[in-house]
Structure formats: C-alpha cells, structure tokens
Amino acid sequence: MDDIEVAGPPRWARIAGTVGWMAPILGFVPLHLPWIFGIPFLAHPESFDAWYHGRSNGTESLPDGILGIPAGGFYLAALTLLAILGGILSLGLISPWGLVYPRWIPLLGGRRVPAWFPLTPTVLGSALMIGYALTLPVQIPRAIAEASPADPFTITGALVGLPIFLAWTVALPVAGWSYFRRTRRATLLSSASA
C-alpha cells in the first residue's frame, strides 16, 4: 500500500470530520474546563461543590479525591482528555497525517498509518456513542422532569451538551466510513498489483 495513492476525502466526509473534531474540541472542552478547576459555570453551585469534592452523586467513595485531585475534577479531566483524543481522531480521518505518519514522529515518520489503527477506536467509539444516544429519548425527558438543584448538570447537559454529543455521534462514523472506503480501495489495489 506504500506506493498506492489514497484519494482525498469527499466533501461530505470533510464536513463530517470537521464536525467530528469541532464538537468535542470547541464544544465539549470549553464547557468542561471551568468544571475541572471547580468553577460551577452553568451548573448549580451548591450541588456542584458537593459532587466535585466527592460528597454526592456517586463520588462518595472518593472523598479525598484521586492523586490529590478532587474526585469530580479527576473524572472531568479524564472525560475531557478522551474528548480531545476523539477530536484528534476525527480530524485524522480526513487529514493527510491520518494516512501517513508525519516525518517528525520517531521511527514511524513517513510510513503509512495502518488502516486498523484509526478505524478501531472509530468503530468502538461510534458504537458506544450510538448505543448511548439510543437511550437518550428516555433519559433526557426524565432527567429534565426530575431536575433539581441536587443535580448540578442536568439542564446544561440537555441544552448544551446533548446537541454537541449528537453532532459528534453522527459525524465520527460518517468520517470513519469515508476513511475505510478510501483506505480499503488502496489496499485492494495494492494487493492486486502484488
């Protein structure tokens, strides 16, 4: 496959890949950064503080935090890191460096990226997000109906986080499908010429 040229992504895939990196990087991360540092931006301040410091809503078993970081902050930082990695993955599905490792990467620079490398997390992430999205028609109305100051994130999640999540849930598998088709064609051509 090294000598076979892989076509660039079609317009629809570039749009999907762009939405796929923008949703987590420009949508998810800025909303969660204040929360990581304990700032209850667009959250209920009283319940946020209890949740952040491990005194409510499932964080009670970690009241001292993890590695000296409050339990809520640690959880949000891990979630934000996953969103950043997912955004980079989405961008890679439509970028040249998603096909060939950049030259500055030691030992791998200039070599083809094996198609399974970005496609495995794309398929797994898409399956998880789609599975979760299928539960939302039941979860969201119930969460909004039961929203109270005891839950720090319900309304923000429904009004801000949900559209971002749904956009990413659609965009990632669409960009992944294009990447699969483009790299599959190159693999088939490579094996036919061998």
Short mmCIF file of N, CA and C in Angstrom, two decimals:
data_model
loop_
_atom_site.label_atom_id
_atom_site.label_comp_id
_atom_site.label_asym_id
_atom_site.label_seq_id
_atom_site.Cartn_x
_atom_site.Cartn_y
_atom_site.Cartn_z
N MET A 1 0.82 -1.19 0.00
CA MET A 1 0.00 0.00 0.00
C MET A 1 0.86 1.25 0.00
N ASP A 2 2.17 1.11 0.27
CA ASP A 2 3.01 2.29 0.37
C ASP A 2 3.11 3.07 -0.93
N ASP A 3 3.05 2.37 -2.08
CA ASP A 3 3.19 3.08 -3.35
C ASP A 3 1.85 3.43 -3.98
N ILE A 4 0.74 3.05 -3.36
CA ILE A 4 -0.60 3.35 -3.87
C ILE A 4 -1.08 4.65 -3.25
N GLU A 5 -1.52 5.55 -4.09
CA GLU A 5 -2.03 6.84 -3.62
C GLU A 5 -3.46 6.68 -3.10
N VAL A 6 -3.75 7.23 -1.94
CA VAL A 6 -5.10 7.19 -1.37
C VAL A 6 -5.79 8.51 -1.70
N ALA A 7 -6.98 8.41 -2.25
CA ALA A 7 -7.74 9.61 -2.62
C ALA A 7 -8.07 10.43 -1.38
N GLY A 8 -8.20 11.72 -1.59
CA GLY A 8 -8.61 12.59 -0.50
C GLY A 8 -10.08 12.35 -0.16
N PRO A 9 -10.50 12.81 1.00
CA PRO A 9 -11.90 12.58 1.39
C PRO A 9 -12.86 13.41 0.54
N PRO A 10 -14.04 12.87 0.25
CA PRO A 10 -15.04 13.67 -0.45
C PRO A 10 -15.56 14.79 0.46
N ARG A 11 -16.26 15.71 -0.14
CA ARG A 11 -16.74 16.89 0.61
C ARG A 11 -17.57 16.50 1.84
N TRP A 12 -18.48 15.54 1.69
CA TRP A 12 -19.34 15.13 2.79
C TRP A 12 -18.51 14.56 3.96
N ALA A 13 -17.42 13.87 3.63
CA ALA A 13 -16.56 13.32 4.68
C ALA A 13 -15.76 14.43 5.37
N ARG A 14 -15.31 15.43 4.58
CA ARG A 14 -14.60 16.56 5.19
C ARG A 14 -15.51 17.31 6.15
N ILE A 15 -16.78 17.47 5.77
CA ILE A 15 -17.73 18.13 6.67
C ILE A 15 -17.91 17.31 7.93
N ALA A 16 -18.10 16.00 7.77
CA ALA A 16 -18.28 15.13 8.94
C ALA A 16 -17.05 15.15 9.83
N GLY A 17 -15.85 15.06 9.23
CA GLY A 17 -14.62 15.10 10.02
C GLY A 17 -14.44 16.42 10.74
N THR A 18 -14.84 17.50 10.09
CA THR A 18 -14.74 18.83 10.71
C THR A 18 -15.69 18.93 11.90
N VAL A 19 -16.93 18.50 11.70
CA VAL A 19 -17.89 18.48 12.82
C VAL A 19 -17.37 17.54 13.90
N GLY A 20 -16.78 16.42 13.48
CA GLY A 20 -16.27 15.43 14.42
C GLY A 20 -15.14 15.92 15.29
N TRP A 21 -14.34 16.86 14.82
CA TRP A 21 -13.30 17.40 15.72
C TRP A 21 -13.79 18.65 16.42
N MET A 22 -14.66 19.44 15.77
CA MET A 22 -15.12 20.67 16.39
C MET A 22 -16.06 20.41 17.58
N ALA A 23 -16.91 19.40 17.47
CA ALA A 23 -17.86 19.12 18.55
C ALA A 23 -17.15 18.86 19.88
N PRO A 24 -16.19 17.94 19.93
CA PRO A 24 -15.53 17.74 21.23
C PRO A 24 -14.54 18.84 21.60
N ILE A 25 -13.76 19.33 20.62
CA ILE A 25 -12.69 20.28 20.95
C ILE A 25 -13.25 21.68 21.24
N LEU A 26 -14.15 22.16 20.40
CA LEU A 26 -14.68 23.51 20.59
C LEU A 26 -16.00 23.54 21.36
N GLY A 27 -16.67 22.39 21.45
CA GLY A 27 -17.94 22.34 22.17
C GLY A 27 -17.81 21.77 23.57
N PHE A 28 -17.27 20.57 23.66
CA PHE A 28 -17.18 19.86 24.93
C PHE A 28 -16.12 20.43 25.86
N VAL A 29 -14.92 20.62 25.36
CA VAL A 29 -13.78 21.01 26.20
C VAL A 29 -13.99 22.37 26.88
N PRO A 30 -14.38 23.43 26.16
CA PRO A 30 -14.55 24.72 26.85
C PRO A 30 -15.61 24.69 27.95
N LEU A 31 -16.64 23.89 27.78
CA LEU A 31 -17.67 23.77 28.81
C LEU A 31 -17.13 23.06 30.04
N HIS A 32 -16.26 22.09 29.84
CA HIS A 32 -15.77 21.29 30.97
C HIS A 32 -14.53 21.86 31.66
N LEU A 33 -13.77 22.71 30.99
CA LEU A 33 -12.57 23.28 31.63
C LEU A 33 -12.88 24.01 32.94
N PRO A 34 -13.87 24.89 32.99
CA PRO A 34 -14.14 25.52 34.29
C PRO A 34 -14.51 24.50 35.35
N TRP A 35 -15.26 23.47 34.98
CA TRP A 35 -15.67 22.45 35.93
C TRP A 35 -14.46 21.69 36.47
N ILE A 36 -13.47 21.42 35.62
CA ILE A 36 -12.27 20.71 36.07
C ILE A 36 -11.61 21.48 37.21
N PHE A 37 -11.62 22.79 37.11
CA PHE A 37 -10.98 23.64 38.13
C PHE A 37 -11.92 24.04 39.25
N GLY A 38 -13.10 23.42 39.31
CA GLY A 38 -14.02 23.65 40.41
C GLY A 38 -14.92 24.86 40.26
N ILE A 39 -15.01 25.41 39.05
CA ILE A 39 -15.86 26.58 38.80
C ILE A 39 -17.20 26.08 38.27
N PRO A 40 -18.31 26.34 38.97
CA PRO A 40 -19.61 25.80 38.57
C PRO A 40 -20.29 26.58 37.44
N PHE A 41 -19.57 26.81 36.35
CA PHE A 41 -20.11 27.54 35.21
C PHE A 41 -21.29 26.77 34.61
N LEU A 42 -22.46 27.40 34.53
CA LEU A 42 -23.70 26.80 34.02
C LEU A 42 -24.10 25.54 34.80
N ALA A 43 -23.77 25.47 36.07
CA ALA A 43 -24.15 24.35 36.93
C ALA A 43 -24.70 24.91 38.23
N HIS A 44 -25.43 24.09 38.97
CA HIS A 44 -25.94 24.52 40.28
C HIS A 44 -24.77 24.56 41.26
N PRO A 45 -24.41 25.75 41.78
CA PRO A 45 -23.19 25.87 42.61
C PRO A 45 -23.16 24.96 43.83
N GLU A 46 -24.27 24.84 44.57
CA GLU A 46 -24.24 24.05 45.80
C GLU A 46 -24.03 22.57 45.51
N SER A 47 -24.83 22.02 44.59
CA SER A 47 -24.69 20.60 44.30
C SER A 47 -23.40 20.31 43.53
N PHE A 48 -22.94 21.27 42.74
CA PHE A 48 -21.67 21.09 42.03
C PHE A 48 -20.54 20.92 43.02
N ASP A 49 -20.49 21.77 44.04
CA ASP A 49 -19.41 21.70 45.02
C ASP A 49 -19.39 20.34 45.72
N ALA A 50 -20.57 19.84 46.11
CA ALA A 50 -20.63 18.54 46.77
C ALA A 50 -20.18 17.43 45.82
N TRP A 51 -20.64 17.49 44.58
CA TRP A 51 -20.25 16.48 43.60
C TRP A 51 -18.75 16.55 43.31
N TYR A 52 -18.25 17.75 43.09
CA TYR A 52 -16.85 17.96 42.74
C TYR A 52 -15.91 17.42 43.81
N HIS A 53 -16.26 17.61 45.06
CA HIS A 53 -15.40 17.19 46.17
C HIS A 53 -15.71 15.79 46.68
N GLY A 54 -16.54 15.04 45.95
CA GLY A 54 -16.77 13.64 46.30
C GLY A 54 -17.71 13.42 47.45
N ARG A 55 -18.75 14.23 47.54
CA ARG A 55 -19.70 14.06 48.63
C ARG A 55 -21.12 13.75 48.14
N SER A 56 -21.31 13.48 46.83
CA SER A 56 -22.65 13.17 46.33
C SER A 56 -22.60 12.54 44.95
N ASN A 57 -23.76 12.02 44.53
CA ASN A 57 -24.00 11.52 43.18
C ASN A 57 -22.94 10.54 42.67
N GLY A 58 -22.59 9.57 43.48
CA GLY A 58 -21.69 8.53 43.01
C GLY A 58 -20.22 8.77 43.27
N THR A 59 -19.85 9.90 43.83
CA THR A 59 -18.43 10.15 44.11
C THR A 59 -18.13 10.03 45.62
N GLU A 60 -19.11 9.53 46.39
CA GLU A 60 -18.92 9.45 47.85
C GLU A 60 -17.77 8.55 48.25
N SER A 61 -17.46 7.55 47.45
CA SER A 61 -16.39 6.61 47.82
C SER A 61 -15.01 7.22 47.63
N LEU A 62 -14.93 8.41 47.03
CA LEU A 62 -13.64 9.05 46.78
C LEU A 62 -13.59 10.46 47.38
N PRO A 63 -13.91 10.59 48.68
CA PRO A 63 -13.99 11.94 49.25
C PRO A 63 -12.66 12.68 49.28
N ASP A 64 -11.55 11.96 49.25
CA ASP A 64 -10.24 12.62 49.26
C ASP A 64 -9.69 12.82 47.86
N GLY A 65 -10.44 12.37 46.89
CA GLY A 65 -10.01 12.54 45.51
C GLY A 65 -9.07 11.44 45.07
N ILE A 66 -8.47 11.67 43.90
CA ILE A 66 -7.55 10.72 43.29
C ILE A 66 -6.27 11.46 42.99
N LEU A 67 -5.16 10.97 43.51
CA LEU A 67 -3.86 11.61 43.32
C LEU A 67 -3.88 13.07 43.78
N GLY A 68 -4.65 13.34 44.81
CA GLY A 68 -4.73 14.70 45.35
C GLY A 68 -5.66 15.63 44.59
N ILE A 69 -6.30 15.13 43.54
CA ILE A 69 -7.24 15.92 42.75
C ILE A 69 -8.64 15.54 43.20
N PRO A 70 -9.54 16.52 43.44
CA PRO A 70 -10.90 16.16 43.83
C PRO A 70 -11.51 15.18 42.84
N ALA A 71 -12.33 14.26 43.35
CA ALA A 71 -12.89 13.18 42.53
C ALA A 71 -13.59 13.73 41.29
N GLY A 72 -14.41 14.76 41.44
CA GLY A 72 -15.11 15.33 40.30
C GLY A 72 -14.15 15.92 39.28
N GLY A 73 -13.13 16.60 39.75
CA GLY A 73 -12.13 17.19 38.86
C GLY A 73 -11.36 16.12 38.09
N PHE A 74 -11.02 15.03 38.76
CA PHE A 74 -10.31 13.93 38.11
C PHE A 74 -11.17 13.31 37.02
N TYR A 75 -12.43 13.05 37.37
CA TYR A 75 -13.37 12.46 36.40
C TYR A 75 -13.53 13.37 35.19
N LEU A 76 -13.73 14.66 35.42
CA LEU A 76 -13.93 15.60 34.31
C LEU A 76 -12.66 15.74 33.47
N ALA A 77 -11.49 15.70 34.09
CA ALA A 77 -10.24 15.78 33.35
C ALA A 77 -10.07 14.55 32.45
N ALA A 78 -10.40 13.36 32.98
CA ALA A 78 -10.31 12.14 32.17
C ALA A 78 -11.30 12.20 31.01
N LEU A 79 -12.50 12.66 31.27
CA LEU A 79 -13.51 12.79 30.22
C LEU A 79 -13.08 13.79 29.16
N THR A 80 -12.51 14.89 29.58
CA THR A 80 -12.04 15.92 28.65
C THR A 80 -10.88 15.40 27.80
N LEU A 81 -9.96 14.66 28.41
CA LEU A 81 -8.86 14.07 27.66
C LEU A 81 -9.39 13.11 26.58
N LEU A 82 -10.39 12.31 26.92
CA LEU A 82 -10.98 11.41 25.93
C LEU A 82 -11.64 12.19 24.80
N ALA A 83 -12.29 13.30 25.14
CA ALA A 83 -12.91 14.14 24.10
C ALA A 83 -11.85 14.73 23.18
N ILE A 84 -10.74 15.19 23.74
CA ILE A 84 -9.65 15.74 22.92
C ILE A 84 -9.09 14.67 21.98
N LEU A 85 -8.85 13.48 22.52
CA LEU A 85 -8.34 12.38 21.70
C LEU A 85 -9.35 12.02 20.60
N GLY A 86 -10.64 12.04 20.94
CA GLY A 86 -11.67 11.76 19.94
C GLY A 86 -11.72 12.82 18.86
N GLY A 87 -11.50 14.07 19.24
CA GLY A 87 -11.45 15.15 18.26
C GLY A 87 -10.26 15.01 17.32
N ILE A 88 -9.11 14.65 17.89
CA ILE A 88 -7.91 14.43 17.07
C ILE A 88 -8.14 13.24 16.13
N LEU A 89 -8.78 12.20 16.63
CA LEU A 89 -9.11 11.04 15.80
C LEU A 89 -9.98 11.46 14.62
N SER A 90 -11.02 12.24 14.88
CA SER A 90 -11.93 12.69 13.82
C SER A 90 -11.18 13.52 12.78
N LEU A 91 -10.30 14.38 13.24
CA LEU A 91 -9.52 15.21 12.31
C LEU A 91 -8.57 14.34 11.49
N GLY A 92 -7.98 13.34 12.11
CA GLY A 92 -7.07 12.45 11.41
C GLY A 92 -7.75 11.65 10.30
N LEU A 93 -9.03 11.39 10.46
CA LEU A 93 -9.75 10.62 9.44
C LEU A 93 -9.88 11.37 8.12
N ILE A 94 -9.70 12.68 8.16
CA ILE A 94 -9.83 13.48 6.93
C ILE A 94 -8.54 14.20 6.56
N SER A 95 -7.47 13.98 7.33
CA SER A 95 -6.21 14.69 7.11
C SER A 95 -5.15 13.77 6.51
N PRO A 96 -4.19 14.35 5.79
CA PRO A 96 -3.09 13.54 5.25
C PRO A 96 -2.32 12.78 6.34
N TRP A 97 -2.15 13.40 7.53
CA TRP A 97 -1.42 12.71 8.58
C TRP A 97 -2.20 11.53 9.17
N GLY A 98 -3.46 11.36 8.79
CA GLY A 98 -4.20 10.17 9.16
C GLY A 98 -3.89 8.99 8.25
N LEU A 99 -3.20 9.28 7.15
CA LEU A 99 -2.80 8.23 6.20
C LEU A 99 -1.31 7.92 6.27
N VAL A 100 -0.50 8.96 6.50
CA VAL A 100 0.95 8.81 6.58
C VAL A 100 1.43 9.54 7.83
N TYR A 101 2.19 8.83 8.67
CA TYR A 101 2.70 9.45 9.89
C TYR A 101 3.56 10.67 9.53
N PRO A 102 3.39 11.79 10.25
CA PRO A 102 4.24 12.96 9.99
C PRO A 102 5.72 12.61 10.19
N ARG A 103 6.58 13.26 9.45
CA ARG A 103 8.03 12.97 9.48
C ARG A 103 8.66 13.16 10.85
N TRP A 104 8.10 14.03 11.67
CA TRP A 104 8.70 14.32 12.98
C TRP A 104 8.46 13.21 14.01
N ILE A 105 7.63 12.21 13.70
CA ILE A 105 7.39 11.12 14.65
C ILE A 105 8.52 10.10 14.52
N PRO A 106 9.27 9.89 15.61
CA PRO A 106 10.41 8.96 15.55
C PRO A 106 9.97 7.55 15.13
N LEU A 107 10.79 6.92 14.32
CA LEU A 107 10.63 5.55 13.84
C LEU A 107 9.46 5.33 12.88
N LEU A 108 8.42 6.13 12.97
CA LEU A 108 7.24 5.93 12.12
C LEU A 108 7.10 6.98 11.03
N GLY A 109 7.77 8.11 11.19
CA GLY A 109 7.62 9.22 10.25
C GLY A 109 7.77 8.82 8.80
N GLY A 110 6.79 9.20 7.98
CA GLY A 110 6.81 8.91 6.56
C GLY A 110 6.19 7.57 6.18
N ARG A 111 5.92 6.72 7.14
CA ARG A 111 5.31 5.42 6.86
C ARG A 111 3.78 5.54 6.83
N ARG A 112 3.15 4.61 6.13
CA ARG A 112 1.69 4.55 6.09
C ARG A 112 1.14 4.23 7.48
N VAL A 113 0.04 4.87 7.81
CA VAL A 113 -0.70 4.53 9.02
C VAL A 113 -1.53 3.30 8.69
N PRO A 114 -1.39 2.20 9.44
CA PRO A 114 -2.23 1.03 9.16
C PRO A 114 -3.70 1.42 9.35
N ALA A 115 -4.55 1.06 8.42
CA ALA A 115 -5.96 1.49 8.47
C ALA A 115 -6.65 1.07 9.76
N TRP A 116 -6.27 -0.07 10.33
CA TRP A 116 -6.91 -0.53 11.55
C TRP A 116 -6.64 0.41 12.73
N PHE A 117 -5.52 1.14 12.67
CA PHE A 117 -5.11 1.98 13.80
C PHE A 117 -6.14 3.07 14.11
N PRO A 118 -6.58 3.88 13.14
CA PRO A 118 -7.64 4.83 13.45
C PRO A 118 -9.05 4.22 13.39
N LEU A 119 -9.21 3.16 12.62
CA LEU A 119 -10.56 2.60 12.47
C LEU A 119 -11.02 1.85 13.71
N THR A 120 -10.12 1.23 14.45
CA THR A 120 -10.52 0.51 15.66
C THR A 120 -11.16 1.44 16.68
N PRO A 121 -10.50 2.55 17.08
CA PRO A 121 -11.19 3.44 18.03
C PRO A 121 -12.41 4.13 17.41
N THR A 122 -12.39 4.32 16.08
CA THR A 122 -13.56 4.92 15.44
C THR A 122 -14.77 4.01 15.57
N VAL A 123 -14.59 2.74 15.28
CA VAL A 123 -15.71 1.79 15.37
C VAL A 123 -16.16 1.63 16.82
N LEU A 124 -15.22 1.44 17.73
CA LEU A 124 -15.58 1.26 19.14
C LEU A 124 -16.25 2.52 19.71
N GLY A 125 -15.66 3.68 19.45
CA GLY A 125 -16.23 4.93 19.93
C GLY A 125 -17.60 5.20 19.34
N SER A 126 -17.75 4.95 18.04
CA SER A 126 -19.04 5.16 17.39
C SER A 126 -20.10 4.24 17.98
N ALA A 127 -19.74 2.97 18.19
CA ALA A 127 -20.70 2.01 18.76
C ALA A 127 -21.14 2.45 20.15
N LEU A 128 -20.19 2.88 20.97
CA LEU A 128 -20.54 3.34 22.32
C LEU A 128 -21.43 4.58 22.28
N MET A 129 -21.06 5.54 21.44
CA MET A 129 -21.84 6.78 21.37
C MET A 129 -23.24 6.53 20.80
N ILE A 130 -23.34 5.70 19.78
CA ILE A 130 -24.65 5.40 19.20
C ILE A 130 -25.50 4.64 20.23
N GLY A 131 -24.90 3.68 20.90
CA GLY A 131 -25.63 2.94 21.95
C GLY A 131 -26.15 3.87 23.03
N TYR A 132 -25.31 4.78 23.47
CA TYR A 132 -25.74 5.75 24.49
C TYR A 132 -26.81 6.68 23.94
N ALA A 133 -26.64 7.15 22.70
CA ALA A 133 -27.61 8.07 22.09
C ALA A 133 -28.99 7.43 21.97
N LEU A 134 -29.04 6.11 21.76
CA LEU A 134 -30.32 5.44 21.66
C LEU A 134 -31.10 5.45 22.98
N THR A 135 -30.40 5.64 24.09
CA THR A 135 -31.09 5.70 25.39
C THR A 135 -31.58 7.11 25.71
N LEU A 136 -31.11 8.10 24.97
CA LEU A 136 -31.42 9.50 25.31
C LEU A 136 -32.90 9.87 25.20
N PRO A 137 -33.67 9.35 24.25
CA PRO A 137 -35.09 9.72 24.21
C PRO A 137 -35.84 9.37 25.50
N VAL A 138 -35.35 8.40 26.25
CA VAL A 138 -35.95 8.06 27.53
C VAL A 138 -35.28 8.85 28.66
N GLN A 139 -33.95 8.93 28.62
CA GLN A 139 -33.21 9.57 29.72
C GLN A 139 -33.44 11.07 29.83
N ILE A 140 -33.37 11.79 28.73
CA ILE A 140 -33.41 13.25 28.78
C ILE A 140 -34.74 13.79 29.31
N PRO A 141 -35.89 13.36 28.78
CA PRO A 141 -37.14 13.89 29.34
C PRO A 141 -37.29 13.59 30.83
N ARG A 142 -36.87 12.38 31.21
CA ARG A 142 -36.95 12.02 32.63
C ARG A 142 -36.02 12.91 33.46
N ALA A 143 -34.79 13.12 32.98
CA ALA A 143 -33.83 13.94 33.72
C ALA A 143 -34.31 15.39 33.84
N ILE A 144 -34.89 15.93 32.76
CA ILE A 144 -35.38 17.31 32.82
C ILE A 144 -36.57 17.40 33.77
N ALA A 145 -37.47 16.41 33.72
CA ALA A 145 -38.64 16.42 34.61
C ALA A 145 -38.23 16.31 36.07
N GLU A 146 -37.15 15.58 36.33
CA GLU A 146 -36.71 15.38 37.71
C GLU A 146 -35.58 16.32 38.11
N ALA A 147 -35.24 17.28 37.24
CA ALA A 147 -34.12 18.19 37.53
C ALA A 147 -34.38 18.97 38.80
N SER A 148 -33.33 19.09 39.57
CA SER A 148 -33.41 19.86 40.81
C SER A 148 -32.02 20.41 41.09
N PRO A 149 -31.94 21.34 42.03
CA PRO A 149 -30.62 21.84 42.39
C PRO A 149 -29.68 20.77 42.94
N ALA A 150 -30.24 19.57 43.27
CA ALA A 150 -29.39 18.49 43.76
C ALA A 150 -28.56 17.87 42.64
N ASP A 151 -28.96 18.10 41.39
CA ASP A 151 -28.19 17.58 40.25
C ASP A 151 -27.51 18.76 39.58
N PRO A 152 -26.19 18.82 39.60
CA PRO A 152 -25.50 20.02 39.11
C PRO A 152 -25.54 20.23 37.60
N PHE A 153 -25.78 19.17 36.80
CA PHE A 153 -25.55 19.28 35.36
C PHE A 153 -26.75 19.05 34.45
N THR A 154 -27.90 18.65 34.94
CA THR A 154 -28.98 18.18 34.08
C THR A 154 -29.37 19.14 32.98
N ILE A 155 -29.72 20.36 33.31
CA ILE A 155 -30.19 21.30 32.31
C ILE A 155 -29.07 21.67 31.33
N THR A 156 -27.87 21.91 31.84
CA THR A 156 -26.74 22.23 30.97
C THR A 156 -26.47 21.07 30.02
N GLY A 157 -26.51 19.86 30.55
CA GLY A 157 -26.28 18.69 29.71
C GLY A 157 -27.32 18.55 28.62
N ALA A 158 -28.58 18.81 28.97
CA ALA A 158 -29.65 18.65 27.99
C ALA A 158 -29.62 19.75 26.93
N LEU A 159 -29.35 20.96 27.32
CA LEU A 159 -29.44 22.09 26.39
C LEU A 159 -28.14 22.39 25.66
N VAL A 160 -27.00 22.11 26.28
CA VAL A 160 -25.71 22.43 25.66
C VAL A 160 -24.98 21.15 25.25
N GLY A 161 -24.82 20.24 26.17
CA GLY A 161 -24.04 19.04 25.91
C GLY A 161 -24.68 18.09 24.91
N LEU A 162 -26.00 17.94 24.97
CA LEU A 162 -26.68 16.99 24.10
C LEU A 162 -26.52 17.30 22.61
N PRO A 163 -26.75 18.52 22.16
CA PRO A 163 -26.54 18.79 20.73
C PRO A 163 -25.10 18.54 20.28
N ILE A 164 -24.14 18.88 21.13
CA ILE A 164 -22.73 18.63 20.81
C ILE A 164 -22.48 17.14 20.69
N PHE A 165 -22.98 16.38 21.65
CA PHE A 165 -22.80 14.94 21.65
C PHE A 165 -23.45 14.29 20.42
N LEU A 166 -24.67 14.71 20.10
CA LEU A 166 -25.37 14.12 18.96
C LEU A 166 -24.67 14.45 17.64
N ALA A 167 -24.14 15.66 17.51
CA ALA A 167 -23.40 16.02 16.30
C ALA A 167 -22.18 15.12 16.15
N TRP A 168 -21.46 14.90 17.22
CA TRP A 168 -20.28 14.05 17.19
C TRP A 168 -20.66 12.59 16.92
N THR A 169 -21.78 12.15 17.49
CA THR A 169 -22.24 10.78 17.31
C THR A 169 -22.54 10.47 15.85
N VAL A 170 -23.02 11.45 15.11
CA VAL A 170 -23.28 11.26 13.68
C VAL A 170 -21.99 11.44 12.87
N ALA A 171 -21.20 12.45 13.22
CA ALA A 171 -20.03 12.81 12.41
C ALA A 171 -18.92 11.76 12.45
N LEU A 172 -18.62 11.20 13.60
CA LEU A 172 -17.50 10.27 13.70
C LEU A 172 -17.67 9.03 12.81
N PRO A 173 -18.80 8.32 12.86
CA PRO A 173 -18.90 7.16 11.98
C PRO A 173 -18.96 7.52 10.49
N VAL A 174 -19.50 8.68 10.16
CA VAL A 174 -19.53 9.09 8.75
C VAL A 174 -18.11 9.33 8.24
N ALA A 175 -17.31 10.06 9.00
CA ALA A 175 -15.91 10.28 8.62
C ALA A 175 -15.14 8.96 8.60
N GLY A 176 -15.44 8.09 9.56
CA GLY A 176 -14.79 6.77 9.60
C GLY A 176 -15.14 5.91 8.40
N TRP A 177 -16.39 5.98 7.95
CA TRP A 177 -16.81 5.22 6.77
C TRP A 177 -16.03 5.68 5.54
N SER A 178 -15.88 6.98 5.40
CA SER A 178 -15.11 7.50 4.26
C SER A 178 -13.66 7.03 4.33
N TYR A 179 -13.06 7.10 5.51
CA TYR A 179 -11.67 6.65 5.68
C TYR A 179 -11.54 5.18 5.32
N PHE A 180 -12.48 4.38 5.78
CA PHE A 180 -12.47 2.94 5.47
C PHE A 180 -12.54 2.72 3.97
N ARG A 181 -13.47 3.39 3.31
CA ARG A 181 -13.63 3.22 1.85
C ARG A 181 -12.37 3.63 1.10
N ARG A 182 -11.78 4.76 1.50
CA ARG A 182 -10.58 5.24 0.81
C ARG A 182 -9.40 4.32 1.03
N THR A 183 -9.17 3.86 2.26
CA THR A 183 -8.02 3.01 2.54
C THR A 183 -8.27 1.58 2.06
N ARG A 184 -9.50 1.14 2.04
CA ARG A 184 -9.83 -0.21 1.54
C ARG A 184 -9.53 -0.29 0.04
N ARG A 185 -9.91 0.74 -0.69
CA ARG A 185 -9.65 0.79 -2.13
C ARG A 185 -8.15 0.71 -2.38
N ALA A 186 -7.35 1.46 -1.59
CA ALA A 186 -5.90 1.45 -1.77
C ALA A 186 -5.34 0.07 -1.41
N THR A 187 -5.87 -0.58 -0.40
CA THR A 187 -5.39 -1.91 -0.01
C THR A 187 -5.71 -2.92 -1.12
N LEU A 188 -6.91 -2.83 -1.68
CA LEU A 188 -7.28 -3.74 -2.76
C LEU A 188 -6.40 -3.55 -3.99
N LEU A 189 -6.12 -2.29 -4.33
CA LEU A 189 -5.25 -2.01 -5.47
C LEU A 189 -3.84 -2.52 -5.21
N SER A 190 -3.36 -2.34 -4.00
CA SER A 190 -2.03 -2.79 -3.64
C SER A 190 -1.90 -4.31 -3.74
N SER A 191 -2.91 -5.03 -3.23
CA SER A 191 -2.84 -6.49 -3.28
C SER A 191 -3.02 -7.01 -4.71
N ALA A 192 -3.79 -6.29 -5.53
CA ALA A 192 -3.97 -6.71 -6.93
C ALA A 192 -2.68 -6.52 -7.75
N SER A 193 -1.91 -5.49 -7.40
CA SER A 193 -0.68 -5.24 -8.15
C SER A 193 0.50 -6.07 -7.66
N ALA A 194 0.33 -6.74 -6.52
CA ALA A 194 1.43 -7.55 -5.96
C ALA A 194 1.59 -8.87 -6.66
#
